[in-house]
PDB file of C-alpha atoms and ligand atoms in Angstrom:
ATOM      1  CA  MET A 296       9.104  39.269 -48.031  1.00  0.00           C
ATOM      2  CA  ILE A 297       6.166  37.575 -46.374  1.00  0.00           C
ATOM      3  CA  VAL A 298       2.938  39.351 -47.274  1.00  0.00           C
ATOM      4  CA  PRO A 299      -0.072  38.654 -45.032  1.00  0.00           C
ATOM      5  CA  GLY A 300      -3.656  38.617 -46.154  1.00  0.00           C
ATOM      6  CA  SER A 301      -5.867  40.294 -43.578  1.00  0.00           C
ATOM      7  CA  SER A 302      -7.198  36.915 -42.333  1.00  0.00           C
ATOM      8  CA  SER A 303      -3.725  35.443 -41.808  1.00  0.00           C
ATOM      9  CA  GLN A 304      -1.746  38.142 -40.033  1.00  0.00           C
ATOM     10  CA  LEU A 305      -0.722  36.035 -37.004  1.00  0.00           C
ATOM     11  CA  LEU A 306       0.318  33.062 -39.108  1.00  0.00           C
ATOM     12  CA  ALA A 307       2.263  35.269 -41.534  1.00  0.00           C
ATOM     13  CA  ALA A 308       4.134  36.920 -38.649  1.00  0.00           C
ATOM     14  CA  THR A 309       4.969  33.531 -37.130  1.00  0.00           C
ATOM     15  CA  LEU A 310       6.131  32.301 -40.529  1.00  0.00           C
ATOM     16  CA  ALA A 311       8.329  35.377 -40.946  1.00  0.00           C
ATOM     17  CA  GLU A 312       9.963  34.626 -37.582  1.00  0.00           C
ATOM     18  CA  GLU A 313      10.312  30.957 -38.443  1.00  0.00           C
ATOM     19  CA  THR A 314      11.967  31.628 -41.816  1.00  0.00           C
ATOM     20  CA  GLY A 315      13.876  34.813 -40.945  1.00  0.00           C
ATOM     21  CA  ARG A 316      12.183  36.615 -43.846  1.00  0.00           C
ATOM     22  CA  PRO A 317      10.989  40.218 -43.522  1.00  0.00           C
ATOM     23  CA  LEU A 318       7.288  40.854 -43.001  1.00  0.00           C
ATOM     24  CA  ALA A 319       5.498  43.367 -45.211  1.00  0.00           C
ATOM     25  CA  THR A 320       2.711  45.536 -43.794  1.00  0.00           C
ATOM     26  CA  PRO A 321      -0.080  45.651 -46.371  1.00  0.00           C
ATOM     27  CA  THR A 322      -2.995  48.028 -46.059  1.00  0.00           C
ATOM     28  CA  TYR A 323      -6.557  46.805 -46.435  1.00  0.00           C
ATOM     29  CA  ASP A 324      -8.941  49.590 -47.371  1.00  0.00           C
ATOM     30  CA  ARG A 325     -12.446  49.790 -48.722  1.00  0.00           C
ATOM     31  CA  PHE A 326     -13.981  52.392 -51.034  1.00  0.00           C
ATOM     32  CA  PRO A 327     -17.367  53.914 -50.219  1.00  0.00           C
ATOM     33  CA  ASP A 328     -19.000  51.699 -52.887  1.00  0.00           C
ATOM     34  CA  GLY A 329     -17.751  48.582 -51.059  1.00  0.00           C
ATOM     35  CA  GLU A 330     -14.850  47.686 -53.344  1.00  0.00           C
ATOM     36  CA  GLY A 331     -11.705  46.584 -51.515  1.00  0.00           C
ATOM     37  CA  LEU A 332      -8.177  47.878 -52.015  1.00  0.00           C
ATOM     38  CA  ALA A 333      -5.307  45.812 -50.620  1.00  0.00           C
ATOM     39  CA  ALA A 334      -1.886  47.383 -51.162  1.00  0.00           C
ATOM     40  CA  VAL A 335       1.769  46.778 -50.220  1.00  0.00           C
ATOM     41  CA  PRO A 336       3.284  50.245 -49.711  1.00  0.00           C
ATOM     42  CA  ASP A 337       6.455  48.954 -48.020  1.00  0.00           C
ATOM     43  CA  PHE A 338       7.108  45.959 -50.268  1.00  0.00           C
ATOM     44  CA  ASP A 339      10.714  45.878 -51.454  1.00  0.00           C
ATOM     45  CA  ASP A 340      11.960  42.464 -52.561  1.00  0.00           C
ATOM     46  CA  ASP A 341      12.393  40.211 -55.602  1.00  0.00           C
ATOM     47  CA  GLU A 342      10.407  37.461 -53.933  1.00  0.00           C
ATOM     48  CA  ALA A 343       6.979  37.575 -52.364  1.00  0.00           C
ATOM     49  CA  THR A 344       5.335  34.882 -50.259  1.00  0.00           C
ATOM     50  CA  ILE A 345       1.701  35.810 -49.817  1.00  0.00           C
ATOM     51  CA  VAL A 346      -0.038  34.055 -46.917  1.00  0.00           C
ATOM     52  CA  ALA A 347      -3.795  34.385 -47.161  1.00  0.00           C
ATOM     53  CA  ALA A 348      -6.608  32.158 -45.942  1.00  0.00           C
ATOM     54  CA  THR A 349      -9.512  32.463 -48.375  1.00  0.00           C
ATOM     55  CA  ASP A 350     -12.341  32.040 -45.905  1.00  0.00           C
ATOM     56  CA  SER A 351     -14.615  34.639 -47.514  1.00  0.00           C
ATOM     57  CA  ASP A 352     -15.326  36.047 -50.954  1.00  0.00           C
ATOM     58  CA  ALA A 353     -13.619  39.280 -49.873  1.00  0.00           C
ATOM     59  CA  ALA A 354     -10.501  37.305 -48.939  1.00  0.00           C
ATOM     60  CA  TRP A 355     -10.298  35.830 -52.450  1.00  0.00           C
ATOM     61  CA  VAL A 356     -10.469  39.295 -54.010  1.00  0.00           C
ATOM     62  CA  GLU A 357      -7.900  40.589 -51.534  1.00  0.00           C
ATOM     63  CA  LEU A 358      -5.534  37.764 -52.463  1.00  0.00           C
ATOM     64  CA  LEU A 359      -5.798  38.584 -56.174  1.00  0.00           C
ATOM     65  CA  GLN A 360      -5.065  42.225 -55.394  1.00  0.00           C
ATOM     66  CA  LEU A 361      -2.041  41.362 -53.238  1.00  0.00           C
ATOM     67  CA  GLN A 362      -0.648  39.180 -56.020  1.00  0.00           C
ATOM     68  CA  ASP A 363      -0.995  42.021 -58.480  1.00  0.00           C
ATOM     69  CA  ALA A 364       0.349  44.590 -56.026  1.00  0.00           C
ATOM     70  CA  VAL A 365       3.586  42.718 -55.307  1.00  0.00           C
ATOM     71  CA  ARG A 366       4.242  42.307 -59.045  1.00  0.00           C
ATOM     72  CA  GLU A 367       3.684  46.047 -59.496  1.00  0.00           C
ATOM     73  CA  ALA A 368       6.138  46.618 -56.628  1.00  0.00           C
ATOM     74  CA  GLY A 369       8.832  44.557 -58.348  1.00  0.00           C
ATOM     75  CA  ALA A 370       8.416  40.944 -57.203  1.00  0.00           C
ATOM     76  CA  GLU A 371       9.827  38.578 -59.806  1.00  0.00           C
ATOM     77  CA  ARG A 372       8.784  35.413 -58.040  1.00  0.00           C
ATOM     78  CA  VAL A 373       5.505  34.983 -56.181  1.00  0.00           C
ATOM     79  CA  THR A 374       4.545  32.073 -53.926  1.00  0.00           C
ATOM     80  CA  THR A 375       0.958  31.944 -52.711  1.00  0.00           C
ATOM     81  CA  VAL A 376       0.347  30.099 -49.446  1.00  0.00           C
ATOM     82  CA  ILE A 377      -3.336  29.367 -48.882  1.00  0.00           C
ATOM     83  CA  PRO A 378      -3.544  28.046 -45.288  1.00  0.00           C
ATOM     84  CA  TYR A 379      -7.267  27.457 -45.617  1.00  0.00           C
ATOM     85  CA  MET A 380      -8.714  27.170 -49.117  1.00  0.00           C
ATOM     86  CA  GLY A 381     -12.356  28.160 -49.220  1.00  0.00           C
ATOM     87  CA  TYR A 382     -14.587  26.619 -51.888  1.00  0.00           C
ATOM     88  CA  ALA A 383     -12.532  23.396 -51.690  1.00  0.00           C
ATOM     89  CA  ARG A 384     -15.724  21.496 -50.897  1.00  0.00           C
ATOM     90  CA  GLN A 385     -17.201  22.629 -54.218  1.00  0.00           C
ATOM     91  CA  ASP A 386     -14.814  20.424 -56.143  1.00  0.00           C
ATOM     92  CA  GLU A 387     -17.360  19.239 -58.666  1.00  0.00           C
ATOM     93  CA  SER A 388     -20.536  20.485 -60.304  1.00  0.00           C
ATOM     94  CA  PHE A 389     -23.379  19.345 -58.075  1.00  0.00           C
ATOM     95  CA  GLY A 390     -26.167  19.984 -60.584  1.00  0.00           C
ATOM     96  CA  ASP A 391     -27.141  21.276 -64.020  1.00  0.00           C
ATOM     97  CA  GLY A 392     -25.661  24.678 -64.682  1.00  0.00           C
ATOM     98  CA  GLN A 393     -23.558  24.749 -61.507  1.00  0.00           C
ATOM     99  CA  PRO A 394     -19.891  25.739 -61.528  1.00  0.00           C
ATOM    100  CA  VAL A 395     -16.904  23.791 -60.265  1.00  0.00           C
ATOM    101  CA  SER A 396     -16.177  26.631 -57.872  1.00  0.00           C
ATOM    102  CA  ALA A 397     -12.860  25.305 -56.543  1.00  0.00           C
ATOM    103  CA  ARG A 398     -11.568  25.163 -60.127  1.00  0.00           C
ATOM    104  CA  ALA A 399     -12.745  28.706 -60.891  1.00  0.00           C
ATOM    105  CA  MET A 400     -10.939  30.045 -57.801  1.00  0.00           C
ATOM    106  CA  ALA A 401      -7.783  28.034 -58.509  1.00  0.00           C
ATOM    107  CA  ARG A 402      -7.594  29.288 -62.089  1.00  0.00           C
ATOM    108  CA  ALA A 403      -7.922  32.895 -60.981  1.00  0.00           C
ATOM    109  CA  VAL A 404      -5.198  32.526 -58.337  1.00  0.00           C
ATOM    110  CA  SER A 405      -2.882  30.755 -60.801  1.00  0.00           C
ATOM    111  CA  THR A 406      -2.682  33.847 -63.002  1.00  0.00           C
ATOM    112  CA  GLY A 407      -0.843  35.804 -60.294  1.00  0.00           C
ATOM    113  CA  THR A 408       1.634  33.329 -58.852  1.00  0.00           C
ATOM    114  CA  ASP A 409       4.519  31.033 -59.718  1.00  0.00           C
ATOM    115  CA  ARG A 410       3.498  28.372 -57.240  1.00  0.00           C
ATOM    116  CA  VAL A 411       0.891  27.573 -54.601  1.00  0.00           C
ATOM    117  CA  VAL A 412       1.145  25.899 -51.196  1.00  0.00           C
ATOM    118  CA  LEU A 413      -2.073  24.480 -49.712  1.00  0.00           C
ATOM    119  CA  VAL A 414      -2.567  23.243 -46.153  1.00  0.00           C
ATOM    120  CA  ASN A 415      -4.838  20.195 -45.784  1.00  0.00           C
ATOM    121  CA  PRO A 416      -7.296  21.109 -48.548  1.00  0.00           C
ATOM    122  CA  HIS A 417     -10.681  19.535 -47.894  1.00  0.00           C
ATOM    123  CA  GLU A 418     -10.449  17.560 -51.157  1.00  0.00           C
ATOM    124  CA  ALA A 419      -6.922  16.650 -52.255  1.00  0.00           C
ATOM    125  CA  GLY A 420      -8.003  16.787 -55.907  1.00  0.00           C
ATOM    126  CA  VAL A 421      -8.446  20.568 -55.847  1.00  0.00           C
ATOM    127  CA  ALA A 422      -4.653  20.867 -56.206  1.00  0.00           C
ATOM    128  CA  ASP A 423      -5.049  19.690 -59.803  1.00  0.00           C
ATOM    129  CA  PHE A 424      -7.198  22.727 -60.622  1.00  0.00           C
ATOM    130  CA  TYR A 425      -4.232  25.120 -60.399  1.00  0.00           C
ATOM    131  CA  ASP A 426      -2.270  25.922 -63.550  1.00  0.00           C
ATOM    132  CA  VAL A 427       1.008  26.335 -61.607  1.00  0.00           C
ATOM    133  CA  PRO A 428       2.953  23.869 -59.411  1.00  0.00           C
ATOM    134  CA  VAL A 429       1.146  23.105 -56.147  1.00  0.00           C
ATOM    135  CA  GLU A 430       2.506  21.642 -52.944  1.00  0.00           C
ATOM    136  CA  THR A 431      -0.002  20.232 -50.484  1.00  0.00           C
ATOM    137  CA  VAL A 432       1.122  20.275 -46.863  1.00  0.00           C
ATOM    138  CA  ASP A 433      -0.269  18.004 -44.140  1.00  0.00           C
ATOM    139  CA  ALA A 434      -0.086  20.006 -40.913  1.00  0.00           C
ATOM    140  CA  ALA A 435      -2.211  17.700 -38.748  1.00  0.00           C
ATOM    141  CA  SER A 436       0.790  16.629 -36.654  1.00  0.00           C
ATOM    142  CA  VAL A 437       0.956  20.065 -34.977  1.00  0.00           C
ATOM    143  CA  LEU A 438      -2.378  19.329 -33.265  1.00  0.00           C
ATOM    144  CA  ALA A 439      -0.677  16.888 -30.878  1.00  0.00           C
ATOM    145  CA  GLU A 440       1.412  19.598 -29.249  1.00  0.00           C
ATOM    146  CA  PRO A 441      -1.332  21.459 -27.310  1.00  0.00           C
ATOM    147  CA  LEU A 442      -3.058  18.272 -26.123  1.00  0.00           C
ATOM    148  CA  PRO A 443      -2.766  17.495 -22.394  1.00  0.00           C
ATOM    149  CA  THR A 444       0.208  15.259 -21.702  1.00  0.00           C
ATOM    150  CA  ASP A 445      -1.840  13.135 -19.302  1.00  0.00           C
ATOM    151  CA  LEU A 446      -4.526  11.784 -21.656  1.00  0.00           C
ATOM    152  CA  ALA A 447      -5.918   8.580 -20.110  1.00  0.00           C
ATOM    153  CA  ASP A 448      -5.687   5.565 -22.434  1.00  0.00           C
ATOM    154  CA  PRO A 449      -6.299   7.930 -25.365  1.00  0.00           C
ATOM    155  CA  LEU A 450      -8.419   7.153 -28.389  1.00  0.00           C
ATOM    156  CA  PHE A 451      -7.990   9.344 -31.479  1.00  0.00           C
ATOM    157  CA  LEU A 452     -11.286   9.108 -33.267  1.00  0.00           C
ATOM    158  CA  ALA A 453     -12.228  10.358 -36.734  1.00  0.00           C
ATOM    159  CA  PRO A 454     -15.904  11.303 -37.152  1.00  0.00           C
ATOM    160  CA  ASP A 455     -15.895   9.601 -40.552  1.00  0.00           C
ATOM    161  CA  GLU A 456     -13.660   7.225 -42.455  1.00  0.00           C
ATOM    162  CA  GLY A 457     -12.265  10.067 -44.578  1.00  0.00           C
ATOM    163  CA  ALA A 458     -10.588  11.641 -41.561  1.00  0.00           C
ATOM    164  CA  ILE A 459      -8.902   8.491 -40.215  1.00  0.00           C
ATOM    165  CA  ARG A 460      -5.529   9.393 -41.753  1.00  0.00           C
ATOM    166  CA  ILE A 461      -5.547  12.742 -39.930  1.00  0.00           C
ATOM    167  CA  ALA A 462      -6.459  10.985 -36.665  1.00  0.00           C
ATOM    168  CA  GLU A 463      -3.543   8.583 -37.197  1.00  0.00           C
ATOM    169  CA  THR A 464      -1.170  11.485 -37.875  1.00  0.00           C
ATOM    170  CA  VAL A 465      -2.168  13.183 -34.607  1.00  0.00           C
ATOM    171  CA  ARG A 466      -1.889   9.901 -32.685  1.00  0.00           C
ATOM    172  CA  ASP A 467       1.592   9.278 -34.146  1.00  0.00           C
ATOM    173  CA  ALA A 468       2.702  12.799 -33.213  1.00  0.00           C
ATOM    174  CA  TYR A 469       1.238  12.383 -29.702  1.00  0.00           C
ATOM    175  CA  GLY A 470       3.148   9.145 -29.347  1.00  0.00           C
ATOM    176  CA  THR A 471       0.564   6.792 -27.888  1.00  0.00           C
ATOM    177  CA  GLY A 472      -3.080   5.786 -28.243  1.00  0.00           C
ATOM    178  CA  GLU A 473      -5.486   3.923 -30.500  1.00  0.00           C
ATOM    179  CA  THR A 474      -7.362   5.170 -33.550  1.00  0.00           C
ATOM    180  CA  ASP A 475     -10.853   4.456 -34.809  1.00  0.00           C
ATOM    181  CA  TYR A 476     -13.609   6.123 -36.833  1.00  0.00           C
ATOM    182  CA  PHE A 477     -17.356   6.621 -36.798  1.00  0.00           C
ATOM    183  CA  GLU A 478     -19.719   6.121 -39.721  1.00  0.00           C
ATOM    184  CA  LYS A 479     -21.298   9.473 -40.623  1.00  0.00           C
ATOM    185  CA  HIS A 480     -24.507  10.273 -42.435  1.00  0.00           C
ATOM    186  CA  ARG A 481     -25.478  13.840 -43.345  1.00  0.00           C
ATOM    187  CA  ASP A 482     -29.098  14.414 -44.382  1.00  0.00           C
ATOM    188  CA  ARG A 483     -28.884  16.229 -47.728  1.00  0.00           C
ATOM    189  CA  ASP A 484     -32.038  18.272 -47.099  1.00  0.00           C
ATOM    190  CA  THR A 485     -31.663  19.276 -43.454  1.00  0.00           C
ATOM    191  CA  GLY A 486     -27.870  19.066 -43.090  1.00  0.00           C
ATOM    192  CA  GLU A 487     -28.408  17.094 -39.883  1.00  0.00           C
ATOM    193  CA  ILE A 488     -25.623  14.737 -38.921  1.00  0.00           C
ATOM    194  CA  GLU A 489     -25.961  11.237 -37.555  1.00  0.00           C
ATOM    195  CA  VAL A 490     -22.890   9.317 -36.453  1.00  0.00           C
ATOM    196  CA  SER A 491     -22.945   5.587 -35.858  1.00  0.00           C
ATOM    197  CA  PRO A 492     -20.558   4.668 -33.079  1.00  0.00           C
ATOM    198  CA  SER A 493     -17.768   2.243 -33.776  1.00  0.00           C
ATOM    199  CA  ASP A 494     -17.544  -0.581 -31.263  1.00  0.00           C
ATOM    200  CA  ALA A 495     -14.433   0.924 -29.676  1.00  0.00           C
ATOM    201  CA  HIS A 496     -14.484   0.888 -25.888  1.00  0.00           C
ATOM    202  CA  VAL A 497     -14.570   4.516 -24.674  1.00  0.00           C
ATOM    203  CA  GLU A 498     -15.791   4.330 -21.073  1.00  0.00           C
ATOM    204  CA  GLY A 499     -13.321   6.069 -18.767  1.00  0.00           C
ATOM    205  CA  ARG A 500     -10.981   6.960 -21.638  1.00  0.00           C
ATOM    206  CA  ASP A 501      -9.968  10.353 -22.961  1.00  0.00           C
ATOM    207  CA  VAL A 502     -11.105  10.658 -26.573  1.00  0.00           C
ATOM    208  CA  VAL A 503      -9.746  13.174 -29.068  1.00  0.00           C
ATOM    209  CA  VAL A 504     -12.072  13.622 -32.025  1.00  0.00           C
ATOM    210  CA  VAL A 505      -9.912  14.684 -34.965  1.00  0.00           C
ATOM    211  CA  ASP A 506     -11.155  16.213 -38.217  1.00  0.00           C
ATOM    212  CA  ASP A 507      -9.720  18.389 -40.971  1.00  0.00           C
ATOM    213  CA  ILE A 508     -12.300  21.125 -40.399  1.00  0.00           C
ATOM    214  CA  VAL A 509     -15.009  22.111 -37.967  1.00  0.00           C
ATOM    215  CA  ALA A 510     -17.405  24.194 -40.062  1.00  0.00           C
ATOM    216  CA  THR A 511     -20.952  24.303 -38.670  1.00  0.00           C
ATOM    217  CA  GLY A 512     -19.803  22.049 -35.830  1.00  0.00           C
ATOM    218  CA  SER A 513     -22.597  19.527 -36.504  1.00  0.00           C
ATOM    219  CA  THR A 514     -20.236  16.631 -37.171  1.00  0.00           C
ATOM    220  CA  MET A 515     -18.024  17.355 -34.185  1.00  0.00           C
ATOM    221  CA  SER A 516     -20.787  18.140 -31.688  1.00  0.00           C
ATOM    222  CA  GLU A 517     -22.737  15.008 -32.632  1.00  0.00           C
ATOM    223  CA  SER A 518     -19.576  12.923 -32.168  1.00  0.00           C
ATOM    224  CA  VAL A 519     -18.787  14.572 -28.829  1.00  0.00           C
ATOM    225  CA  ALA A 520     -22.347  13.963 -27.562  1.00  0.00           C
ATOM    226  CA  VAL A 521     -22.273  10.284 -28.528  1.00  0.00           C
ATOM    227  CA  LEU A 522     -18.926   9.780 -26.803  1.00  0.00           C
ATOM    228  CA  ASN A 523     -20.091  11.514 -23.634  1.00  0.00           C
ATOM    229  CA  ASP A 524     -23.244   9.355 -23.640  1.00  0.00           C
ATOM    230  CA  ARG A 525     -21.000   6.314 -23.810  1.00  0.00           C
ATOM    231  CA  GLY A 526     -19.064   7.344 -20.711  1.00  0.00           C
ATOM    232  CA  ALA A 527     -15.844   8.815 -22.116  1.00  0.00           C
ATOM    233  CA  ALA A 528     -13.798  10.586 -19.430  1.00  0.00           C
ATOM    234  CA  ARG A 529     -12.956  13.698 -21.441  1.00  0.00           C
ATOM    235  CA  VAL A 530     -13.812  14.415 -25.074  1.00  0.00           C
ATOM    236  CA  LEU A 531     -11.555  16.887 -26.864  1.00  0.00           C
ATOM    237  CA  ALA A 532     -12.049  18.275 -30.366  1.00  0.00           C
ATOM    238  CA  ALA A 533      -9.016  18.822 -32.615  1.00  0.00           C
ATOM    239  CA  CYS A 534      -9.045  20.179 -36.149  1.00  0.00           C
ATOM    240  CA  VAL A 535      -6.641  21.757 -38.618  1.00  0.00           C
ATOM    241  CA  HIS A 536      -9.149  24.370 -39.805  1.00  0.00           C
ATOM    242  CA  PRO A 537     -11.295  25.834 -36.981  1.00  0.00           C
ATOM    243  CA  MET A 538     -13.835  27.536 -39.232  1.00  0.00           C
ATOM    244  CA  LEU A 539     -16.396  27.468 -36.392  1.00  0.00           C
ATOM    245  CA  ALA A 540     -19.177  29.106 -38.399  1.00  0.00           C
ATOM    246  CA  ALA A 541     -22.328  30.504 -36.805  1.00  0.00           C
ATOM    247  CA  ASN A 542     -23.098  28.762 -33.467  1.00  0.00           C
ATOM    248  CA  ALA A 543     -20.523  25.956 -33.774  1.00  0.00           C
ATOM    249  CA  VAL A 544     -18.736  26.814 -30.523  1.00  0.00           C
ATOM    250  CA  THR A 545     -21.987  26.845 -28.561  1.00  0.00           C
ATOM    251  CA  LYS A 546     -23.044  23.516 -30.095  1.00  0.00           C
ATOM    252  CA  LEU A 547     -19.727  21.993 -29.056  1.00  0.00           C
ATOM    253  CA  ARG A 548     -19.973  23.375 -25.534  1.00  0.00           C
ATOM    254  CA  GLY A 549     -23.549  22.097 -25.301  1.00  0.00           C
ATOM    255  CA  ALA A 550     -22.353  18.641 -26.320  1.00  0.00           C
ATOM    256  CA  GLY A 551     -19.870  18.701 -23.444  1.00  0.00           C
ATOM    257  CA  VAL A 552     -16.556  19.138 -25.242  1.00  0.00           C
ATOM    258  CA  ASP A 553     -13.619  19.465 -22.846  1.00  0.00           C
ATOM    259  CA  ARG A 554     -11.673  21.812 -25.143  1.00  0.00           C
ATOM    260  CA  ILE A 555     -11.315  22.720 -28.799  1.00  0.00           C
ATOM    261  CA  VAL A 556      -7.842  22.652 -30.296  1.00  0.00           C
ATOM    262  CA  GLY A 557      -7.290  24.236 -33.705  1.00  0.00           C
ATOM    263  CA  SER A 558      -4.405  25.536 -35.773  1.00  0.00           C
ATOM    264  CA  ASP A 559      -3.870  29.048 -37.081  1.00  0.00           C
ATOM    265  CA  THR A 560      -4.842  28.278 -40.685  1.00  0.00           C
ATOM    266  CA  LEU A 561      -7.939  30.161 -39.537  1.00  0.00           C
ATOM    267  CA  GLU A 562      -7.404  32.626 -36.716  1.00  0.00           C
ATOM    268  CA  ARG A 563      -9.933  31.915 -33.988  1.00  0.00           C
ATOM    269  CA  GLY A 564      -9.934  31.843 -30.196  1.00  0.00           C
ATOM    270  CA  CYS A 565      -9.035  28.145 -30.235  1.00  0.00           C
ATOM    271  CA  SER A 566      -6.151  28.520 -32.725  1.00  0.00           C
ATOM    272  CA  VAL A 567      -3.620  27.452 -30.130  1.00  0.00           C
ATOM    273  CA  VAL A 568      -0.939  26.010 -32.374  1.00  0.00           C
ATOM    274  CA  SER A 569       0.780  27.236 -35.504  1.00  0.00           C
ATOM    275  CA  VAL A 570       1.320  25.485 -38.818  1.00  0.00           C
ATOM    276  CA  ALA A 571       4.243  27.858 -39.489  1.00  0.00           C
ATOM    277  CA  PRO A 572       6.982  25.267 -38.812  1.00  0.00           C
ATOM    278  CA  VAL A 573       5.431  22.897 -41.350  1.00  0.00           C
ATOM    279  CA  LEU A 574       5.060  25.712 -43.888  1.00  0.00           C
ATOM    280  CA  ALA A 575       8.637  26.848 -43.281  1.00  0.00           C
ATOM    281  CA  ASP A 576       9.847  23.365 -44.227  1.00  0.00           C
ATOM    282  CA  ALA A 577       7.744  23.448 -47.390  1.00  0.00           C
ATOM    283  CA  LEU A 578       9.116  26.855 -48.374  1.00  0.00           C
ATOM    284  CA  ASP A 579      12.768  25.867 -47.893  1.00  0.00           C
TER     285      ASP A 579
HETATM  286  C1  R5P B 205     -16.315  16.087 -43.920  1.00  0.00           C
HETATM  287  O1  R5P B 205     -15.976  15.380 -44.834  1.00  0.00           O
HETATM  288  C2  R5P B 205     -15.325  16.877 -43.140  1.00  0.00           C
HETATM  289  O2  R5P B 205     -14.207  16.119 -42.808  1.00  0.00           O
HETATM  290  C3  R5P B 205     -15.923  17.506 -41.906  1.00  0.00           C
HETATM  291  O3  R5P B 205     -16.354  16.463 -41.060  1.00  0.00           O
HETATM  292  C4  R5P B 205     -17.075  18.379 -42.200  1.00  0.00           C
HETATM  293  O4  R5P B 205     -16.808  19.198 -43.295  1.00  0.00           O
HETATM  294  C5  R5P B 205     -17.397  19.224 -40.993  1.00  0.00           C
HETATM  295  O5  R5P B 205     -18.512  20.016 -41.293  1.00  0.00           O
HETATM  296  P1  R5P B 205     -19.503  20.494 -40.161  1.00  0.00           P
HETATM  297  O6  R5P B 205     -18.692  21.108 -39.063  1.00  0.00           O
HETATM  298  O7  R5P B 205     -20.382  21.494 -40.868  1.00  0.00           O
HETATM  299  O8  R5P B 205     -20.282  19.304 -39.712  1.00  0.00           O
END
């Protein structure tokens, strides 16, 4: 059975349809003292595939409870799909006395599962923190599907060099266009982003800025603003993980983004395409 975490109910349902597996209906309750209680009253299978984005501390706890609950209900084999892995940016200790948070989370999750499937983790190395087999899935290709079919002389642009591979994947799936990347500098104290334009010609072209995640939206909105200043026809934002924290959407709108295209690894208003087909292949 497919077992959804509360943050991944749409994706889990789509994955159940895609794989033909039954969908469990967990309950997500909370005690008066604030403690959560996730349960699987209708679970009845030897195999459980838990699908749970860990985009909050509560979601991590819920995932651990679901893992334990399916074992209690008789699951002999547990697969844990983490469509969006929170804490993946804390992949090292950044100062004296600080934890490697991604490792701490991975170790905890490993105790309740036989294997883990991650979708585009922010740092690939976090897969090594798990004590069970991990498969990392690149779902960036699905972002091409909801893009307009009439993009004019498209440029798929990564806001930093680290995202160029994702931009190339989306371009390849779209079928035409160039790729390029900006140089990015983030001020450690203020968090402010500065992007240095590449010398790519953008005037009159449709530009798709592609990144793995839009979190605060600073990187994406700065990129969109620069491209609009340089005369791009339309500037679209595409990301696997539309975290869109705080005022990210407003920042992007203010920068003049044409549209935001995200996947359902995080369920937001702009999650217009599903990673379920890619996950279904991985689970085969
Ligand atoms: C950086 O390495 C990532 O690929 C993203 O560009 C970054 O995490 C986005 O963060 P924010 O939306 O807060 O600028």
